[in-house]
């Protein structure tokens, strides 16, 4: 509950958009797949520059997905901001997401402590913002940092290293 309250407070103060939002593609969230992936209309979207625990990393994967669902619930409209590369090797659309109120979702989720930076050049437009948000979350012991949820980073868990 404390984490969700912190996320709501974050939404109130983290409303600065990452870039002008005029003319960006919009879509409606149809499913929260996990903490860093959503289905939006007919496309699967992988949020750029962040990594969250997988659903098979209990309880942290479910907590990250719930935090994302609080930011962008099913049925909400988001705007997609693209970087250099628009799809990944799995065919997912790569994007930065913004709420209709201008909240930069990738950054907000990281600042709330539910995501860590994951950089795949050439998609690096907002890397410094994401890294700064992660440092702030870690220092504040926000979200999963408060319960050592990143003792095993998501990439290490996927690789079976922890």
Tab-separated table of N, CA and C in Angstrom:
chain	number	residue	atom	x	y	z
A	1	UNK	N	0.819	-1.186	0.000
A	1	UNK	CA	0.000	0.000	0.000
A	1	UNK	C	0.867	1.255	0.000
A	2	UNK	N	1.953	1.234	0.820
A	2	UNK	CA	2.860	2.376	0.877
A	2	UNK	C	3.454	2.660	-0.492
A	3	UNK	N	3.794	1.589	-1.214
A	3	UNK	CA	4.389	1.756	-2.535
A	3	UNK	C	3.405	2.388	-3.515
A	4	UNK	N	2.147	1.960	-3.474
A	4	UNK	CA	1.153	2.528	-4.378
A	4	UNK	C	0.857	3.980	-4.037
A	5	UNK	N	0.857	4.296	-2.757
A	5	UNK	CA	0.671	5.683	-2.353
A	5	UNK	C	1.819	6.536	-2.874
A	6	UNK	N	3.036	6.007	-2.768
A	6	UNK	CA	4.196	6.722	-3.296
A	6	UNK	C	4.091	6.923	-4.793
A	7	UNK	N	3.568	5.945	-5.493
A	7	UNK	CA	3.392	6.055	-6.933
A	7	UNK	C	2.377	7.135	-7.269
A	8	UNK	N	1.302	7.212	-6.513
A	8	UNK	CA	0.301	8.252	-6.757
A	8	UNK	C	0.881	9.646	-6.504
A	9	UNK	N	1.677	9.790	-5.458
A	9	UNK	CA	2.341	11.065	-5.195
A	9	UNK	C	3.282	11.396	-6.340
A	10	UNK	N	3.983	10.387	-6.823
A	10	UNK	CA	4.904	10.588	-7.935
A	10	UNK	C	4.171	11.084	-9.169
A	11	UNK	N	3.018	10.545	-9.439
A	11	UNK	CA	2.241	10.990	-10.590
A	11	UNK	C	1.894	12.470	-10.491
A	12	UNK	N	1.652	12.921	-9.287
A	12	UNK	CA	1.288	14.327	-9.105
A	12	UNK	C	2.457	15.259	-9.357
A	13	UNK	N	3.687	14.802	-9.109
A	13	UNK	CA	4.846	15.681	-9.251
A	13	UNK	C	5.687	15.400	-10.482
A	14	UNK	N	5.455	14.298	-11.147
A	14	UNK	CA	6.309	13.893	-12.266
A	14	UNK	C	5.544	14.016	-13.579
A	15	UNK	N	4.879	15.119	-13.778
A	15	UNK	CA	4.050	15.285	-14.950
A	15	UNK	C	4.744	15.922	-16.129
A	16	UNK	N	6.046	16.173	-16.051
A	16	UNK	CA	6.741	16.819	-17.152
A	16	UNK	C	6.949	15.834	-18.294
A	17	UNK	N	6.463	16.147	-19.478
A	17	UNK	CA	6.653	15.233	-20.591
A	17	UNK	C	8.109	15.195	-21.027
A	18	UNK	N	8.510	14.081	-21.618
A	18	UNK	CA	9.881	13.922	-22.084
A	18	UNK	C	10.128	14.722	-23.346
A	19	UNK	N	9.110	14.936	-24.126
A	19	UNK	CA	9.241	15.665	-25.388
A	19	UNK	C	7.866	16.214	-25.737
A	20	UNK	N	7.798	17.208	-26.627
A	20	UNK	CA	6.481	17.682	-27.056
A	20	UNK	C	5.658	16.509	-27.578
A	21	UNK	N	4.393	16.451	-27.168
A	21	UNK	CA	3.583	15.281	-27.483
A	21	UNK	C	2.720	15.441	-28.720
A	22	UNK	N	2.707	16.601	-29.317
A	22	UNK	CA	1.893	16.791	-30.506
A	22	UNK	C	2.291	15.856	-31.631
A	23	UNK	N	1.314	15.244	-32.271
A	23	UNK	CA	1.578	14.422	-33.438
A	23	UNK	C	2.062	13.017	-33.151
A	24	UNK	N	2.205	12.625	-31.899
A	24	UNK	CA	2.656	11.277	-31.602
A	24	UNK	C	1.501	10.296	-31.748
A	25	UNK	N	1.824	9.055	-32.047
A	25	UNK	CA	0.818	8.003	-32.180
A	25	UNK	C	0.197	7.693	-30.821
A	26	UNK	N	-1.090	7.505	-30.786
A	26	UNK	CA	-1.793	7.134	-29.559
A	26	UNK	C	-2.383	5.746	-29.708
A	27	UNK	N	-2.568	5.088	-28.584
A	27	UNK	CA	-3.249	3.794	-28.575
A	27	UNK	C	-3.860	3.585	-27.196
A	28	UNK	N	-4.754	2.606	-27.106
A	28	UNK	CA	-5.452	2.299	-25.850
A	28	UNK	C	-4.873	1.013	-25.267
A	29	UNK	N	-4.532	1.057	-23.985
A	29	UNK	CA	-3.980	-0.107	-23.292
A	29	UNK	C	-5.048	-1.195	-23.206
A	30	UNK	N	-4.713	-2.395	-23.706
A	30	UNK	CA	-5.642	-3.519	-23.656
A	30	UNK	C	-5.192	-4.599	-22.673
A	31	UNK	N	-3.881	-4.593	-22.312
A	31	UNK	CA	-3.372	-5.606	-21.378
A	31	UNK	C	-2.017	-5.163	-20.839
A	32	UNK	N	-1.815	-5.368	-19.551
A	32	UNK	CA	-0.497	-5.200	-18.940
A	32	UNK	C	0.137	-6.584	-18.956
A	33	UNK	N	1.150	-6.768	-19.776
A	33	UNK	CA	1.796	-8.079	-19.914
A	33	UNK	C	2.697	-8.340	-18.717
A	34	UNK	N	3.538	-7.381	-18.401
A	34	UNK	CA	4.393	-7.421	-17.218
A	34	UNK	C	4.806	-5.982	-16.921
A	35	UNK	N	5.817	-5.785	-16.118
A	35	UNK	CA	6.168	-4.445	-15.697
A	35	UNK	C	6.739	-3.537	-16.761
A	36	UNK	N	7.192	-4.102	-17.875
A	36	UNK	CA	7.769	-3.265	-18.927
A	36	UNK	C	7.219	-3.566	-20.321
A	37	UNK	N	6.110	-4.271	-20.373
A	37	UNK	CA	5.509	-4.636	-21.651
A	37	UNK	C	3.982	-4.536	-21.540
A	38	UNK	N	3.374	-3.930	-22.552
A	38	UNK	CA	1.915	-3.804	-22.589
A	38	UNK	C	1.416	-4.145	-23.981
A	39	UNK	N	0.146	-4.497	-24.049
A	39	UNK	CA	-0.540	-4.576	-25.327
A	39	UNK	C	-1.360	-3.309	-25.453
A	40	UNK	N	-1.247	-2.690	-26.611
A	40	UNK	CA	-1.898	-1.406	-26.844
A	40	UNK	C	-2.539	-1.491	-28.215
A	41	UNK	N	-3.876	-1.510	-28.243
A	41	UNK	CA	-4.613	-1.790	-29.473
A	41	UNK	C	-4.093	-3.102	-30.042
A	42	UNK	N	-3.568	-3.095	-31.223
A	42	UNK	CA	-3.138	-4.341	-31.882
A	42	UNK	C	-1.642	-4.602	-31.782
A	43	UNK	N	-0.929	-3.844	-30.967
A	43	UNK	CA	0.521	-4.029	-30.937
A	43	UNK	C	1.036	-4.283	-29.529
A	44	UNK	N	2.104	-5.062	-29.449
A	44	UNK	CA	2.795	-5.282	-28.179
A	44	UNK	C	3.885	-4.228	-28.082
A	45	UNK	N	3.901	-3.510	-26.951
A	45	UNK	CA	4.844	-2.414	-26.737
A	45	UNK	C	5.813	-2.801	-25.634
A	46	UNK	N	7.097	-2.681	-25.910
A	46	UNK	CA	8.158	-2.869	-24.902
A	46	UNK	C	8.671	-1.480	-24.553
A	47	UNK	N	8.569	-1.104	-23.281
A	47	UNK	CA	9.011	0.214	-22.845
A	47	UNK	C	10.527	0.325	-22.958
A	48	UNK	N	10.977	1.382	-23.598
A	48	UNK	CA	12.403	1.593	-23.823
A	48	UNK	C	13.145	1.987	-22.548
A	49	UNK	N	14.371	1.557	-22.473
A	49	UNK	CA	15.363	1.949	-21.470
A	49	UNK	C	15.091	1.452	-20.063
A	50	UNK	N	14.085	0.608	-19.870
A	50	UNK	CA	13.835	0.098	-18.527
A	50	UNK	C	13.706	-1.423	-18.537
A	51	UNK	N	13.943	-1.997	-17.365
A	51	UNK	CA	13.805	-3.439	-17.176
A	51	UNK	C	13.166	-3.655	-15.816
A	52	UNK	N	12.177	-4.527	-15.768
A	52	UNK	CA	11.499	-4.839	-14.511
A	52	UNK	C	11.569	-6.341	-14.276
A	53	UNK	N	11.382	-6.775	-13.034
A	53	UNK	CA	11.343	-8.217	-12.777
A	53	UNK	C	10.252	-8.887	-13.616
A	54	UNK	N	10.528	-10.114	-14.007
A	54	UNK	CA	9.565	-10.887	-14.790
A	54	UNK	C	8.465	-11.407	-13.870
A	55	UNK	N	7.334	-11.752	-14.460
A	55	UNK	CA	6.220	-12.281	-13.653
A	55	UNK	C	6.611	-13.557	-12.912
A	56	UNK	N	7.582	-14.305	-13.442
A	56	UNK	CA	8.004	-15.543	-12.771
A	56	UNK	C	9.079	-15.284	-11.710
A	57	UNK	N	9.228	-14.019	-11.286
A	57	UNK	CA	10.099	-13.647	-10.173
A	57	UNK	C	9.220	-13.144	-9.030
A	58	UNK	N	8.481	-14.051	-8.363
A	58	UNK	CA	7.578	-13.596	-7.310
A	58	UNK	C	8.371	-13.075	-6.114
A	59	UNK	N	7.847	-12.106	-5.400
A	59	UNK	CA	6.635	-11.350	-5.694
A	59	UNK	C	6.908	-10.104	-6.530
A	60	UNK	N	8.168	-9.888	-6.893
A	60	UNK	CA	8.577	-8.620	-7.495
A	60	UNK	C	8.013	-8.387	-8.891
A	61	UNK	N	7.899	-9.440	-9.696
A	61	UNK	CA	7.337	-9.279	-11.036
A	61	UNK	C	5.896	-8.797	-10.993
A	62	UNK	N	5.121	-9.392	-10.115
A	62	UNK	CA	3.719	-8.977	-9.974
A	62	UNK	C	3.616	-7.549	-9.442
A	63	UNK	N	4.511	-7.178	-8.540
A	63	UNK	CA	4.489	-5.816	-7.995
A	63	UNK	C	4.831	-4.788	-9.072
A	64	UNK	N	5.803	-5.096	-9.925
A	64	UNK	CA	6.165	-4.175	-11.010
A	64	UNK	C	5.009	-4.038	-11.994
A	65	UNK	N	4.359	-5.146	-12.330
A	65	UNK	CA	3.216	-5.094	-13.243
A	65	UNK	C	2.066	-4.292	-12.625
A	66	UNK	N	1.843	-4.454	-11.325
A	66	UNK	CA	0.782	-3.698	-10.650
A	66	UNK	C	1.101	-2.201	-10.645
A	67	UNK	N	2.366	-1.860	-10.465
A	67	UNK	CA	2.758	-0.442	-10.490
A	67	UNK	C	2.516	0.150	-11.870
A	68	UNK	N	2.832	-0.605	-12.925
A	68	UNK	CA	2.577	-0.127	-14.278
A	68	UNK	C	1.077	0.020	-14.522
A	69	UNK	N	0.297	-0.930	-14.018
A	69	UNK	CA	-1.162	-0.864	-14.174
A	69	UNK	C	-1.750	0.344	-13.443
A	70	UNK	N	-1.131	0.762	-12.355
A	70	UNK	CA	-1.588	1.965	-11.661
A	70	UNK	C	-1.323	3.210	-12.514
A	71	UNK	N	-0.192	3.226	-13.191
A	71	UNK	CA	0.159	4.365	-14.048
A	71	UNK	C	-0.707	4.428	-15.298
A	72	UNK	N	-0.886	3.273	-15.933
A	72	UNK	CA	-1.634	3.211	-17.198
A	72	UNK	C	-2.591	2.016	-17.154
A	73	UNK	N	-3.715	2.167	-16.499
A	73	UNK	CA	-4.653	1.047	-16.391
A	73	UNK	C	-5.209	0.636	-17.754
A	74	UNK	N	-5.649	-0.609	-17.832
A	74	UNK	CA	-6.310	-1.085	-19.041
A	74	UNK	C	-7.441	-0.120	-19.377
A	75	UNK	N	-7.505	0.255	-20.641
A	75	UNK	CA	-8.508	1.200	-21.111
A	75	UNK	C	-7.986	2.611	-21.257
A	76	UNK	N	-6.859	2.912	-20.641
A	76	UNK	CA	-6.316	4.267	-20.746
A	76	UNK	C	-5.621	4.452	-22.099
A	77	UNK	N	-5.571	5.701	-22.515
A	77	UNK	CA	-4.918	6.058	-23.776
A	77	UNK	C	-3.531	6.577	-23.456
A	78	UNK	N	-2.546	6.092	-24.196
A	78	UNK	CA	-1.169	6.561	-24.048
A	78	UNK	C	-0.664	7.051	-25.395
A	79	UNK	N	0.356	7.873	-25.325
A	79	UNK	CA	1.025	8.339	-26.538
A	79	UNK	C	2.375	7.651	-26.619
A	80	UNK	N	2.731	7.239	-27.821
A	80	UNK	CA	3.989	6.548	-28.049
A	80	UNK	C	5.010	7.529	-28.605
A	81	UNK	N	6.192	7.518	-28.024
A	81	UNK	CA	7.323	8.286	-28.544
A	81	UNK	C	8.373	7.268	-28.969
A	82	UNK	N	8.831	7.372	-30.195
A	82	UNK	CA	9.788	6.418	-30.731
A	82	UNK	C	11.199	6.977	-30.681
A	83	UNK	N	12.163	6.080	-30.740
A	83	UNK	CA	13.568	6.454	-30.800
A	83	UNK	C	14.093	5.970	-32.148
A	84	UNK	N	15.354	5.639	-32.235
A	84	UNK	CA	15.963	5.274	-33.518
A	84	UNK	C	15.412	3.946	-34.035
A	85	UNK	N	15.510	2.907	-33.241
A	85	UNK	CA	15.035	1.580	-33.633
A	85	UNK	C	13.626	1.399	-33.096
A	86	UNK	N	12.683	1.024	-33.977
A	86	UNK	CA	11.269	0.976	-33.583
A	86	UNK	C	10.750	-0.399	-33.212
A	87	UNK	N	11.499	-1.463	-33.500
A	87	UNK	CA	11.071	-2.806	-33.097
A	87	UNK	C	12.272	-3.588	-32.584
A	88	UNK	N	11.980	-4.614	-31.769
A	88	UNK	CA	13.057	-5.475	-31.284
A	88	UNK	C	13.028	-6.803	-32.031
A	89	UNK	N	13.926	-7.691	-31.667
A	89	UNK	CA	14.043	-8.978	-32.378
A	89	UNK	C	12.823	-9.865	-32.202
A	90	UNK	N	11.959	-9.541	-31.243
A	90	UNK	CA	10.730	-10.307	-31.026
A	90	UNK	C	9.533	-9.693	-31.741
A	91	UNK	N	9.764	-8.605	-32.474
A	91	UNK	CA	8.688	-7.946	-33.200
A	91	UNK	C	7.873	-6.964	-32.369
A	92	UNK	N	8.301	-6.719	-31.127
A	92	UNK	CA	7.586	-5.763	-30.278
A	92	UNK	C	7.940	-4.341	-30.693
A	93	UNK	N	6.982	-3.442	-30.573
A	93	UNK	CA	7.228	-2.022	-30.809
A	93	UNK	C	7.980	-1.479	-29.601
A	94	UNK	N	9.043	-0.739	-29.850
A	94	UNK	CA	9.839	-0.126	-28.790
A	94	UNK	C	9.424	1.330	-28.660
A	95	UNK	N	9.058	1.748	-27.455
A	95	UNK	CA	8.564	3.122	-27.309
A	95	UNK	C	8.716	3.628	-25.882
A	96	UNK	N	8.712	4.949	-25.792
A	96	UNK	CA	8.535	5.649	-24.528
A	96	UNK	C	7.041	5.937	-24.464
A	97	UNK	N	6.423	5.752	-23.312
A	97	UNK	CA	4.992	5.991	-23.184
A	97	UNK	C	4.739	7.249	-22.366
A	98	UNK	N	3.688	7.956	-22.730
A	98	UNK	CA	3.252	9.158	-22.024
A	98	UNK	C	1.756	9.052	-21.796
A	99	UNK	N	1.315	9.410	-20.603
A	99	UNK	CA	-0.120	9.436	-20.342
A	99	UNK	C	-0.715	10.664	-21.023
A	100	UNK	N	-2.036	10.712	-21.073
A	100	UNK	CA	-2.699	11.880	-21.654
A	100	UNK	C	-2.398	13.148	-20.865
A	101	UNK	N	-2.058	12.988	-19.590
A	101	UNK	CA	-1.701	14.147	-18.757
A	101	UNK	C	-0.232	14.518	-18.892
A	102	UNK	N	0.511	13.775	-19.712
A	102	UNK	CA	1.906	14.111	-19.961
A	102	UNK	C	2.917	13.433	-19.065
A	103	UNK	N	2.496	12.462	-18.249
A	103	UNK	CA	3.447	11.744	-17.407
A	103	UNK	C	4.274	10.806	-18.290
A	104	UNK	N	5.578	10.896	-18.151
A	104	UNK	CA	6.524	10.043	-18.878
A	104	UNK	C	6.586	8.715	-18.116
A	105	UNK	N	5.884	7.704	-18.609
A	105	UNK	CA	5.669	6.449	-17.894
A	105	UNK	C	6.986	5.731	-17.601
A	106	UNK	N	7.891	5.631	-18.555
A	106	UNK	CA	9.153	4.919	-18.357
A	106	UNK	C	9.911	5.521	-17.169
A	107	UNK	N	9.969	6.844	-17.125
A	107	UNK	CA	10.668	7.530	-16.046
A	107	UNK	C	9.919	7.393	-14.726
A	108	UNK	N	8.612	7.559	-14.734
A	108	UNK	CA	7.819	7.492	-13.511
A	108	UNK	C	7.922	6.114	-12.861
A	109	UNK	N	7.882	5.053	-13.651
A	109	UNK	CA	7.995	3.699	-13.123
A	109	UNK	C	9.371	3.484	-12.500
A	110	UNK	N	10.393	4.037	-13.131
A	110	UNK	CA	11.758	3.920	-12.608
A	110	UNK	C	11.910	4.728	-11.329
A	111	UNK	N	11.415	5.942	-11.322
A	111	UNK	CA	11.521	6.810	-10.144
A	111	UNK	C	10.746	6.221	-8.957
A	112	UNK	N	9.679	5.491	-9.245
A	112	UNK	CA	8.896	4.852	-8.174
A	112	UNK	C	9.578	3.592	-7.642
A	113	UNK	N	10.671	3.159	-8.300
A	113	UNK	CA	11.433	2.027	-7.801
A	113	UNK	C	11.015	0.672	-8.318
A	114	UNK	N	10.372	0.629	-9.472
A	114	UNK	CA	9.928	-0.650	-10.025
A	114	UNK	C	10.672	-1.051	-11.292
A	115	UNK	N	11.632	-0.244	-11.728
A	115	UNK	CA	12.391	-0.540	-12.943
A	115	UNK	C	13.830	-0.077	-12.760
A	116	UNK	N	14.712	-0.725	-13.492
A	116	UNK	CA	16.117	-0.316	-13.558
A	116	UNK	C	16.438	0.001	-15.016
A	117	UNK	N	17.464	0.803	-15.249
A	117	UNK	CA	17.833	1.110	-16.636
A	117	UNK	C	18.324	-0.126	-17.383
A	118	UNK	N	17.950	-0.209	-18.638
A	118	UNK	CA	18.439	-1.248	-19.546
A	118	UNK	C	18.626	-0.574	-20.896
A	119	UNK	N	19.863	-0.423	-21.308
A	119	UNK	CA	20.188	0.381	-22.481
A	119	UNK	C	20.606	-0.512	-23.641
A	120	UNK	N	19.920	-0.345	-24.756
A	120	UNK	CA	20.264	-0.994	-26.013
A	120	UNK	C	20.418	0.094	-27.069
A	121	UNK	N	21.659	0.575	-27.279
A	121	UNK	CA	21.848	1.586	-28.335
A	121	UNK	C	21.348	1.036	-29.664
A	122	UNK	N	20.826	1.870	-30.521
A	122	UNK	CA	20.929	3.325	-30.539
A	122	UNK	C	19.786	4.042	-29.818
A	123	UNK	N	18.903	3.304	-29.130
A	123	UNK	CA	17.760	3.938	-28.451
A	123	UNK	C	18.196	4.483	-27.091
A	124	UNK	N	18.704	5.709	-27.105
A	124	UNK	CA	19.266	6.292	-25.887
A	124	UNK	C	18.777	7.715	-25.633
A	125	UNK	N	17.729	8.152	-26.301
A	125	UNK	CA	17.281	9.543	-26.211
A	125	UNK	C	17.110	10.035	-24.774
A	126	UNK	N	16.536	9.226	-23.909
A	126	UNK	CA	16.241	9.666	-22.544
A	126	UNK	C	17.052	8.913	-21.492
A	127	UNK	N	18.206	8.389	-21.871
A	127	UNK	CA	18.984	7.547	-20.953
A	127	UNK	C	19.387	8.290	-19.685
A	128	UNK	N	19.757	9.535	-19.787
A	128	UNK	CA	20.173	10.268	-18.581
A	128	UNK	C	19.005	10.495	-17.626
A	129	UNK	N	17.828	10.751	-18.159
A	129	UNK	CA	16.643	10.904	-17.300
A	129	UNK	C	16.319	9.606	-16.575
A	130	UNK	N	16.403	8.487	-17.289
A	130	UNK	CA	16.094	7.183	-16.688
A	130	UNK	C	17.137	6.837	-15.630
A	131	UNK	N	18.405	7.052	-15.937
A	131	UNK	CA	19.465	6.765	-14.960
A	131	UNK	C	19.307	7.626	-13.709
A	132	UNK	N	18.990	8.898	-13.881
A	132	UNK	CA	18.792	9.793	-12.730
A	132	UNK	C	17.601	9.326	-11.896
A	133	UNK	N	16.525	8.919	-12.553
A	133	UNK	CA	15.340	8.429	-11.838
A	133	UNK	C	15.681	7.173	-11.033
A	134	UNK	N	16.488	6.286	-11.613
A	134	UNK	CA	16.879	5.059	-10.914
A	134	UNK	C	17.736	5.369	-9.696
A	135	UNK	N	18.649	6.305	-9.833
A	135	UNK	CA	19.491	6.685	-8.698
A	135	UNK	C	18.656	7.293	-7.578
A	136	UNK	N	17.691	8.128	-7.940
A	136	UNK	CA	16.820	8.725	-6.932
A	136	UNK	C	16.001	7.651	-6.217
A	137	UNK	N	15.479	6.687	-6.975
A	137	UNK	CA	14.682	5.609	-6.378
A	137	UNK	C	15.536	4.765	-5.444
A	138	UNK	N	16.738	4.450	-5.881
A	138	UNK	CA	17.629	3.625	-5.057
A	138	UNK	C	17.992	4.359	-3.766
A	139	UNK	N	18.354	5.634	-3.882
A	139	UNK	CA	18.727	6.427	-2.697
A	139	UNK	C	17.556	6.561	-1.729
A	140	UNK	N	16.345	6.671	-2.262
A	140	UNK	CA	15.147	6.823	-1.423
A	140	UNK	C	14.594	5.480	-0.954
A	141	UNK	N	15.198	4.386	-1.441
A	141	UNK	CA	14.708	3.035	-1.154
A	141	UNK	C	13.222	2.913	-1.506
A	142	UNK	N	12.891	3.434	-2.681
A	142	UNK	CA	11.509	3.425	-3.171
A	142	UNK	C	11.178	2.088	-3.823
A	143	UNK	N	9.916	1.746	-3.793
A	143	UNK	CA	9.440	0.559	-4.498
A	143	UNK	C	10.195	-0.695	-4.133
A	144	UNK	N	10.701	-1.393	-5.130
A	144	UNK	CA	11.402	-2.661	-4.911
A	144	UNK	C	12.753	-2.481	-4.241
A	145	UNK	N	13.291	-1.261	-4.262
A	145	UNK	CA	14.549	-0.998	-3.548
A	145	UNK	C	14.331	-1.115	-2.040
A	146	UNK	N	13.116	-0.915	-1.566
A	146	UNK	CA	12.849	-0.964	-0.125
A	146	UNK	C	12.876	-2.382	0.415
A	147	UNK	N	12.722	-3.363	-0.453
A	147	UNK	CA	12.674	-4.760	-0.022
A	147	UNK	C	13.734	-5.612	-0.717
A	148	UNK	N	14.777	-4.972	-1.214
A	148	UNK	CA	15.879	-5.668	-1.880
A	148	UNK	C	15.395	-6.431	-3.115
A	149	UNK	N	14.386	-5.882	-3.777
A	149	UNK	CA	13.821	-6.526	-4.953
A	149	UNK	C	14.736	-6.548	-6.156
A	150	UNK	N	15.806	-5.758	-6.117
A	150	UNK	CA	16.762	-5.758	-7.225
A	150	UNK	C	18.092	-6.391	-6.833
A	151	UNK	N	18.101	-7.224	-5.780
A	151	UNK	CA	19.316	-7.962	-5.423
A	151	UNK	C	19.729	-8.853	-6.591
A	152	UNK	N	18.738	-9.343	-7.313
A	152	UNK	CA	18.970	-10.080	-8.556
A	152	UNK	C	18.313	-9.255	-9.655
A	153	UNK	N	19.127	-8.597	-10.454
A	153	UNK	CA	18.589	-7.763	-11.525
A	153	UNK	C	17.803	-8.616	-12.517
A	154	UNK	N	16.774	-8.046	-13.144
A	154	UNK	CA	15.952	-8.826	-14.077
A	154	UNK	C	16.764	-9.533	-15.170
A	155	UNK	N	17.748	-8.857	-15.737
A	155	UNK	CA	18.560	-9.484	-16.795
A	155	UNK	C	19.333	-10.681	-16.252
A	156	UNK	N	19.828	-10.588	-15.020
A	156	UNK	CA	20.537	-11.705	-14.409
A	156	UNK	C	19.593	-12.862	-14.115
A	157	UNK	N	18.376	-12.562	-13.680
A	157	UNK	CA	17.392	-13.605	-13.421
A	157	UNK	C	17.039	-14.346	-14.709
A	158	UNK	N	16.843	-13.590	-15.808
A	158	UNK	CA	16.528	-14.233	-17.092
A	158	UNK	C	17.655	-15.135	-17.551
A	159	UNK	N	18.898	-14.757	-17.245
A	159	UNK	CA	20.069	-15.539	-17.659
A	159	UNK	C	20.368	-16.683	-16.685
A	160	UNK	N	19.582	-16.798	-15.615
A	160	UNK	CA	19.770	-17.873	-14.653
A	160	UNK	C	20.992	-17.683	-13.755
A	161	UNK	N	21.449	-16.461	-13.619
A	161	UNK	CA	22.627	-16.185	-12.781
A	161	UNK	C	22.275	-16.001	-11.310
A	162	UNK	N	21.006	-15.928	-10.987
A	162	UNK	CA	20.628	-15.804	-9.565
A	162	UNK	C	19.202	-16.292	-9.385
